[in-house]
Every structure is written in structure tokens, then in C-alpha cells.
Short mmCIF file of C-alpha atoms and ligand atoms in Angstrom, two decimals:
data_model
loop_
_atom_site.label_atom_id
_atom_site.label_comp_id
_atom_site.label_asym_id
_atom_site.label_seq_id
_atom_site.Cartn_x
_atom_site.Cartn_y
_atom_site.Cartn_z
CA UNK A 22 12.16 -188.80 204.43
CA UNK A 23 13.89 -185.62 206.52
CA UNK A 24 17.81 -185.29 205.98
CA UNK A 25 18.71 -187.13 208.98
CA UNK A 26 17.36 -190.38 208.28
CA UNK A 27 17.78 -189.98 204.51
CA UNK A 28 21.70 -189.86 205.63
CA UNK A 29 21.16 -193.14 207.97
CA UNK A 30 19.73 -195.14 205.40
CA UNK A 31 22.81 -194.47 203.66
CA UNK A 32 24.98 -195.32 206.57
CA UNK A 33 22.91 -198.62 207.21
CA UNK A 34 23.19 -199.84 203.52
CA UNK A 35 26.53 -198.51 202.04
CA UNK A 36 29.30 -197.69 204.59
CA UNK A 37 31.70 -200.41 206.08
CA UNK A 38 31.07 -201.42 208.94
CA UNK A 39 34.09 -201.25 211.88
CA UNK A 40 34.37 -202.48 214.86
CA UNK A 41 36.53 -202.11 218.19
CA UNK A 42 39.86 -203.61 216.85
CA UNK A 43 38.97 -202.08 213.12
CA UNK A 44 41.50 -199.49 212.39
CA UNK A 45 41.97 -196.17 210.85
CA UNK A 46 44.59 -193.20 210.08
CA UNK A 47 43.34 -189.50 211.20
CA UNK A 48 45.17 -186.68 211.80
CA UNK A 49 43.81 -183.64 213.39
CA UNK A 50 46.31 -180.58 214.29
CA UNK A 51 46.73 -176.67 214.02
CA UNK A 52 48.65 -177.43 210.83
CA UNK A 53 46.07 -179.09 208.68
CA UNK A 54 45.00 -176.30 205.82
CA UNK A 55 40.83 -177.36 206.70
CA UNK A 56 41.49 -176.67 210.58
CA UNK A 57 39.00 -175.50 212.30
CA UNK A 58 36.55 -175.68 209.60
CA UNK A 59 34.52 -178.46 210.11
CA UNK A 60 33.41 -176.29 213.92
CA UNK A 61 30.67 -174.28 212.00
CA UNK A 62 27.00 -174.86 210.37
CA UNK A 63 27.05 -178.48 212.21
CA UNK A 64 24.17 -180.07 214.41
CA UNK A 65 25.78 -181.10 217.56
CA UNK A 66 23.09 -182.82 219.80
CA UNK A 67 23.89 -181.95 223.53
CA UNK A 68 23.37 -184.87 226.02
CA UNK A 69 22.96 -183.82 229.99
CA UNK A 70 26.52 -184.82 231.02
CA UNK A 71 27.85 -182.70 227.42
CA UNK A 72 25.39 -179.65 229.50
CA UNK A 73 27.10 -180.44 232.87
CA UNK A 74 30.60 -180.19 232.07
CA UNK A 75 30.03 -176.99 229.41
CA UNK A 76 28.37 -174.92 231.40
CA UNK A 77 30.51 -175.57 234.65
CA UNK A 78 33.59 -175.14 232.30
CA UNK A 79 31.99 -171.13 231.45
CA UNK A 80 31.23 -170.73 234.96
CA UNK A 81 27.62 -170.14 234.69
CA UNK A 82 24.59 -172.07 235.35
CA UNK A 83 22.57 -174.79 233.19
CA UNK A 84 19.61 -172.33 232.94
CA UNK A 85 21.88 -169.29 231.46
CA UNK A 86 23.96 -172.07 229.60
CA UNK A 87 20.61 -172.95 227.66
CA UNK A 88 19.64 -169.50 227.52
CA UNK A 89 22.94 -168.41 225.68
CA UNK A 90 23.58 -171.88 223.60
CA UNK A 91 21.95 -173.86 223.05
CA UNK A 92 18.47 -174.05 220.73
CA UNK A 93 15.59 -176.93 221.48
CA UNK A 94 14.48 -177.68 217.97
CA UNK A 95 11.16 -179.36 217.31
CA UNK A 96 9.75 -182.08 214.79
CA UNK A 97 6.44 -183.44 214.77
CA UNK A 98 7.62 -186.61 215.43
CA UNK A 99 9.32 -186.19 218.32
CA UNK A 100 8.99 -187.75 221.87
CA UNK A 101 11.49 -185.94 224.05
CA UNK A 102 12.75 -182.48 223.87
CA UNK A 103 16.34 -182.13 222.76
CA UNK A 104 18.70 -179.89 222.67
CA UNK A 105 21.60 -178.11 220.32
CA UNK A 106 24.37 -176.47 220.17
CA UNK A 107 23.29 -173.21 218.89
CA UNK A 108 26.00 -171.62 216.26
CA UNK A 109 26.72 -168.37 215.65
CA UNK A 110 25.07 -165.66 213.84
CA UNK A 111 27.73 -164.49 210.90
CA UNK A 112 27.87 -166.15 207.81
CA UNK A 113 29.84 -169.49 208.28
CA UNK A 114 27.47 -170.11 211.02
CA UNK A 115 30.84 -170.54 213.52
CA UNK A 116 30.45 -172.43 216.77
CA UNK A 117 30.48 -170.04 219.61
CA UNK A 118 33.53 -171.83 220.94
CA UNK A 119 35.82 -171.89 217.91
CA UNK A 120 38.75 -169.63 217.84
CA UNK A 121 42.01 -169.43 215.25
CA UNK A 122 43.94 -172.00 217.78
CA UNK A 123 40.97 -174.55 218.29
CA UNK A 124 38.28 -175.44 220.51
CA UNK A 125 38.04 -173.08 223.43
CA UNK A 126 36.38 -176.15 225.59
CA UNK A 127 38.48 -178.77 224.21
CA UNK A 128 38.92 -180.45 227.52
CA UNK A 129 35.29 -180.29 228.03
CA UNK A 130 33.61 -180.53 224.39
CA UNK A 131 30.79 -182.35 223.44
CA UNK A 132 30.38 -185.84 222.60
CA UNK A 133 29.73 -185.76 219.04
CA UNK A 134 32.94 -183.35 218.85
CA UNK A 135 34.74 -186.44 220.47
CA UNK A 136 33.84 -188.99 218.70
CA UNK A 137 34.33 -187.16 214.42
CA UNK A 138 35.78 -189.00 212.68
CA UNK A 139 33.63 -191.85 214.06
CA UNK A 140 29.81 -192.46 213.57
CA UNK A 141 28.20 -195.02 215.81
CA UNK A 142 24.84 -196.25 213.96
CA UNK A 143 22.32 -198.90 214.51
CA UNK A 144 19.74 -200.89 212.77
CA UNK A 145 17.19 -200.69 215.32
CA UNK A 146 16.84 -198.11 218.18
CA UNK A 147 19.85 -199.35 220.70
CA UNK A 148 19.29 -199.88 224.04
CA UNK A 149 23.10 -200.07 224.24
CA UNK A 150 23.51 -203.91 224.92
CA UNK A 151 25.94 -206.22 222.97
CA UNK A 152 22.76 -207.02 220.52
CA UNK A 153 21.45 -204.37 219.63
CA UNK A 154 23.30 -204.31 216.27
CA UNK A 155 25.49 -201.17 216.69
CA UNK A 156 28.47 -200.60 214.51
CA UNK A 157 30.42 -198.25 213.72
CA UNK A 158 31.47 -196.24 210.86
CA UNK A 159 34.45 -193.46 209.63
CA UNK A 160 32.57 -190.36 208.40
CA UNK A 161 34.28 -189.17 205.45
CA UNK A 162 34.02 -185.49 205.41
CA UNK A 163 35.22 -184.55 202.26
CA UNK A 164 36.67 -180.98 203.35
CA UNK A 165 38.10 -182.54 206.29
CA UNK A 166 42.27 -183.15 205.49
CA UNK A 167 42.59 -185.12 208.21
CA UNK A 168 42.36 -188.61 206.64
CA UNK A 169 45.14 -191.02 205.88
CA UNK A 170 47.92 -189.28 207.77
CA UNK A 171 49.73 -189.40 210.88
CA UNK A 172 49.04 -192.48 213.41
CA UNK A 173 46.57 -195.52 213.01
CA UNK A 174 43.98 -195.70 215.98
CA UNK A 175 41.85 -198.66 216.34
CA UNK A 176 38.11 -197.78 217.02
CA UNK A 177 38.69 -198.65 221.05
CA UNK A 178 42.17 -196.44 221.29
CA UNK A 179 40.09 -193.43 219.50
CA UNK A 180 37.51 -193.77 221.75
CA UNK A 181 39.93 -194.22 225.14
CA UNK A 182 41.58 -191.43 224.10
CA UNK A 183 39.01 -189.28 222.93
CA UNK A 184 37.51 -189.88 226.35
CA UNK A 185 34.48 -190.93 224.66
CA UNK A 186 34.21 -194.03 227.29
CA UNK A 187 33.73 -191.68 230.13
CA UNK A 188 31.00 -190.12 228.26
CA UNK A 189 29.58 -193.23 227.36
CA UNK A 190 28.94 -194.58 231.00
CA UNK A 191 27.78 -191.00 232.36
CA UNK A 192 24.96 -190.95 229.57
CA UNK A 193 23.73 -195.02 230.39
CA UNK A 194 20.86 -194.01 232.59
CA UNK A 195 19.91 -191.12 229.96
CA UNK A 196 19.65 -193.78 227.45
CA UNK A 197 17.97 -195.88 229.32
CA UNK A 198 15.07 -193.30 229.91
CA UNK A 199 15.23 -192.16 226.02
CA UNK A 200 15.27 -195.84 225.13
CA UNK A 201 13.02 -197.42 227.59
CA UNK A 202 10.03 -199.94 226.83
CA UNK A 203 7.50 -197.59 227.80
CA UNK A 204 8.30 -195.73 224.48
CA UNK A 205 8.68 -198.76 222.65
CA UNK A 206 5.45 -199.85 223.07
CA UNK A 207 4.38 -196.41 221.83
CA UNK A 208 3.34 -194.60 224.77
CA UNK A 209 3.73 -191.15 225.12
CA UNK A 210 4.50 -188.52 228.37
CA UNK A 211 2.28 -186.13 229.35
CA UNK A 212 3.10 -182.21 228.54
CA UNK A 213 4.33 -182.06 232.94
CA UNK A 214 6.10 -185.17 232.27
CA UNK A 215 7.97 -183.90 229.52
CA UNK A 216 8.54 -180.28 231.53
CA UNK A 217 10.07 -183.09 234.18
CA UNK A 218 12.43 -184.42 232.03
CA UNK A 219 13.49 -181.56 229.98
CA UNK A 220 14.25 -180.11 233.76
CA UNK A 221 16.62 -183.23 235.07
CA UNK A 222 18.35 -183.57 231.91
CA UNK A 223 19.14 -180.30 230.92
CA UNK A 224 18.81 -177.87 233.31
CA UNK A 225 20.23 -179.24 236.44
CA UNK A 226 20.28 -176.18 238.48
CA UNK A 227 17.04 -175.63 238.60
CA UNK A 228 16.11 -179.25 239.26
CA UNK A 229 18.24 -178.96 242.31
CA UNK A 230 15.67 -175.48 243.31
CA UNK A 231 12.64 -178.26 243.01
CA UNK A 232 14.13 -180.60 244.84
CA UNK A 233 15.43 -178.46 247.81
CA UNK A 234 13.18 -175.71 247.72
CA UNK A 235 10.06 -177.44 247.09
CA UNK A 236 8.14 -180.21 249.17
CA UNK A 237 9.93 -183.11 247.15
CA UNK A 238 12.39 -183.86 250.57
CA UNK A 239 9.40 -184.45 252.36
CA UNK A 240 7.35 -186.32 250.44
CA UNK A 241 10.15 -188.68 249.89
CA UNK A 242 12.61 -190.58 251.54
CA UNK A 243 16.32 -189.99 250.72
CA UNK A 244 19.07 -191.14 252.37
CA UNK A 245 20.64 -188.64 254.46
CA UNK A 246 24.05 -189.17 252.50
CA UNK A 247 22.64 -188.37 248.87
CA UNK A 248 20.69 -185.55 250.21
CA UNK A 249 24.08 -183.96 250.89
CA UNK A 250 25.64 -185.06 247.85
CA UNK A 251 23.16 -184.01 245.47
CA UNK A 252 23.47 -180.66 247.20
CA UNK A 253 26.33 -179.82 245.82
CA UNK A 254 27.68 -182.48 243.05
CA UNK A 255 26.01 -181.88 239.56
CA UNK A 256 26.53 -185.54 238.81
CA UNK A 257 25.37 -187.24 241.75
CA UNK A 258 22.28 -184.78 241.28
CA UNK A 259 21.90 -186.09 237.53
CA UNK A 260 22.04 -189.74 238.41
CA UNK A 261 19.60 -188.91 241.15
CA UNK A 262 17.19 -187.08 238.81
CA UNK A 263 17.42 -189.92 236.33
CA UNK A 264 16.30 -192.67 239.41
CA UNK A 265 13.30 -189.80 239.73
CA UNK A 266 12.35 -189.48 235.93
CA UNK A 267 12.01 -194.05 235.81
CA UNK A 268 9.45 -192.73 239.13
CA UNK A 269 7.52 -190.06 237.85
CA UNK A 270 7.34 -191.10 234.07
CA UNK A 271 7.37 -194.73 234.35
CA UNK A 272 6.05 -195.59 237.41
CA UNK A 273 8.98 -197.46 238.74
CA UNK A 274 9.30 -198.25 242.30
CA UNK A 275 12.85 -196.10 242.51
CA UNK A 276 11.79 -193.45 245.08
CA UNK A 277 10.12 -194.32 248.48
CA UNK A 278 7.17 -192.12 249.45
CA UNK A 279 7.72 -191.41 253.01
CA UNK A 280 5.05 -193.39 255.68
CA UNK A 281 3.66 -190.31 256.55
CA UNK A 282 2.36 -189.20 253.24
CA UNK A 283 1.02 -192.61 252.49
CA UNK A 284 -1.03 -192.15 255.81
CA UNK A 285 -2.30 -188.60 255.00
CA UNK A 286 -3.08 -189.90 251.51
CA UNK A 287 -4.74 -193.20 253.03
CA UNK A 288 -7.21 -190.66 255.30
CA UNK A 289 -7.93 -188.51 252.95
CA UNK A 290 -9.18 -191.21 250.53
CA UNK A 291 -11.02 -192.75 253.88
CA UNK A 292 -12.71 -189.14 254.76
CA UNK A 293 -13.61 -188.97 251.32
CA UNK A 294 -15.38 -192.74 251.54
CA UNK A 295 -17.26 -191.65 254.28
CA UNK A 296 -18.65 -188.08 252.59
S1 SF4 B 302 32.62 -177.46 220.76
FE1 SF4 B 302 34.73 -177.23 220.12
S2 SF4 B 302 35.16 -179.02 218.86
FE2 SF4 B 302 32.95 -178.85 219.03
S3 SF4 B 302 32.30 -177.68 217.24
FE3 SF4 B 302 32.62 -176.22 218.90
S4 SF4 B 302 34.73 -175.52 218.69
FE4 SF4 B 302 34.52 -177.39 217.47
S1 SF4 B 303 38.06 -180.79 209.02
FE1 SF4 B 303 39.05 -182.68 209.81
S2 SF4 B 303 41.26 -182.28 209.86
FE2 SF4 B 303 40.19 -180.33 209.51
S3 SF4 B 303 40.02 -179.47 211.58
FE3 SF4 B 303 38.14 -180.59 211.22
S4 SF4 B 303 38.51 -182.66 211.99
FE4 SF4 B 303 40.50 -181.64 211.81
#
């Protein structure tokens, strides 16, 4: 068993379990001996909106934000591509972003930055509803001096104020593709279905290039109104290009093919009949 799931197992059978009114003490400011120190040598999974607000917060675009970042590790086991933050090269392994008065992206930092001291953990793979058994759980650092002092938060006031909600409901329909049946019931994408999705989800810029500078707008029918949308807002573009991915990796019926491509496609198959 790899690190990661050794440390779940632990999570699943020893640590208390806490919900939304569960409460906690944690302190986290400039004047804590430890601060700073737990931004280096840690795994920070990026989700798409985490991307999207980073890389418009440094001014450059998803594909130089990956480029620069970010690192796209690889187990055997794996279904989707994901992504990480990638740290820095000197020898506490320091987050690019760190500097002697905090995080340089604070407004804009990732998830897993927002949620510490919280872990969220579930028995089975979550689809997010009510049932799906998720709980969670204070992760007791031990260098971290944060614990036990200044204000009590429940779980739902950390995670209003951490803006971890917001985060939440932009990453649904991400989950909902990571988490969907089709997985479930052990099916697996295609090498171009994974390029797809590795394109919508994390490199948004250059999904916007296929979809504007490619035939995609004519093969299918988009409402006026989100054509101009997605031309310009990064989210609507996201939330488009996760409608897409349930299309072209699931075969949902979320995109219309326009008439007149069904027609060509109709003839051709009908020419080919008659060969
Ligand atoms: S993004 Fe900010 S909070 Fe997160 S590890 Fe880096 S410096 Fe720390
Ligand atoms: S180790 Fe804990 S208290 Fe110290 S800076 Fe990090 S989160 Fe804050």
C-alpha cells in the first residue's frame, strides 16, 4: 500500500470524526514561531477552478501556468491525469509562492491550502451527496503551533470563512466527471479522451483555441449568448467544457450536433450504402 492510502486507512479507522457544528481552536498568524513552515515539501493537488484563479492572479496563461508550476505526476493506477503544485528546487523544497510575510496568493490559494487544518475523507469514493459517508477530520501536524489557541471555529464557520464553499460549488461538475458511473463500473477513456480532459480542466486557454479556432462552433449548436460568454469568462468556459467532457467521454446528450452535420453524416453513410 503507497503512502497516500496507507495515511487514509489511518484516517478511516483512528481519527475522530467531526462534523459541520463540531468545533475546534486554530490559530494561524505572522507571530506563530512554525509560520510559514508547513508551505514547503507538501503535495497540493490543483483542481481546475485552484488553475483558474492562480494563473489569472500571475497574469499569465493556463498553458505557461502549467509550464512553470505545476508537475502531472503519474501512478499506474491512475485514471485521470492530475496535477501539482510543483515546489521549489532548494533544500526545504519551498512553495514557489511562500515569502517571510505569507502566502503571496493568499486571496487566491489553493483549496487544500484553504481547508489545513481540516481533512475531508470518505469511506467510499464520494460523489458528494449527503450519503456518501464523508466526514471530516483536524489534521494534527505536529510542527504546526497553531493548535489550541486563539478563537474556536466550528467546521461550517472555517469553511465560510476560508472560502472553501465557493470552491466547493465551482469544482461540482469536476467531481462529477472524476466521480461519474462510467468509471465506477470500471471503464476506462481512451488516450484522445484523456488529452480532452486534461485540456478543459487544466489548461483552459487553450481549450478556448479548440473551441474558437477549430470547427467545434460549427459542428455544434451553441447558443449565441454562451458563445460570447465563453469568449471571454474563464469560468463560464470551464462549466462549458465540463457539459462537453459528459459529451465526448460519456456519451451524454449535453451538446446538440447541428442539423446540417447530421445530414452530411446521414449522406455520406447513404453514398457509402450504395458503393
Ligand atoms: S499556495 Fe500559499 S498557502 Fe499554499 S503552500 Fe503555497 S504559500 Fe502556502
Ligand atoms: S504550521 Fe500551522 S500555525 Fe504554523 S504557519 Fe503553518 S498552519 Fe500556521
Amino acid at each position: 500500500m503507497d503512502e497516500m492510502n496507507q495515511f487514509k486507512e489511518k484516517v478511516l479507522n483512528e481519527y475522530p470524526r467531526l462534523g459541520l457544528q463540531d468545533s475546534f481552536h486554530f490559530s494561524c498568524h505572522i507571530g506563530v514561531p512554525c509560520f510559514t513552515q508547513c508551505c514547503a515539501d507538501v503535495t497540493i493537488f490543483l483542481t481546475p477552478y485552484d488553475i483558474l484563479r492562480l494563473k489569472q492572479r500571475l497574469g499569465i496563461t493556463s498553458q505557461e501556468f502549467l509550464e512553470q508550476h505545476t508537475l502531472s505526476p503519474f501512478t499506474k493506477d491512475q485514471r485521470l491525469p492530475v496535477i501539482v503544485l510543483r515546489m521549489g528546487e532548494d533544500e526545504h523544497k519551498r512553495c514557489p509562492f511562500v515569502s517571510e510575510n505569507g502566502c503571496r496568493v493568499y486571496e487566491d490559494r489553493p483549496w487544500a491550502c484553504r481547508m489545513y487544518p481540516l481533512g475531508l475523507a470518505s469511506p467510499r469514493e464520494s460523489d458528494g451527496s449527503d450519503d456518501s459517508g464523508e466526514f471530516y477530520f483536524l489534521m494534527r501536524d505536529p510542527d504546526c503551533q497553531g493548535w489550541d489557541a486563539g478563537r474556536q471555529y466550528t467546521v461550517a464557520e472555517w469553511l465560510d470563512e476560508q472560502e472553501v464553499i465557493l470552491y466547493n460549488r465551482m469544482g461540482e461538475s469536476f467531481q462529477q466527471i472524476t466521480l461519474h458511473d462510467f468509471f465506477q463500473k470500471g471503464n476506462s477513456l481512451s488516450p484522445e479522451q484523456i488529452e480532452m480532459f486534461y485540456l478543459v480542466c487544466y489548461n483552459i486557454d487553450k481549450f478556448r483555441v479548440f473551441v474558437f479556432e477549430s470547427t467545434f462552433l460549427k459542428r455544434f449548436d451553441v447558443d449565441a449568448q454562451i458563445v460570447e460568454r465563453i469568449r471571454s469568462d474563464d469560468m463560464a468556459l470551464l462549466e462549458f467544457g465540463m457539459q462537453w467532457l459528459r459529451f465526448c467521454l460519456f456519451s451524454e446528450q449535453t451538446m446538440t450536433i447541428r442539423e446540417e452535420v447530421v445530414q452530411d453524416v446521414r449522406r455520406a453513410a447513404g453514398m457509402d450504402r450504395m458503393k
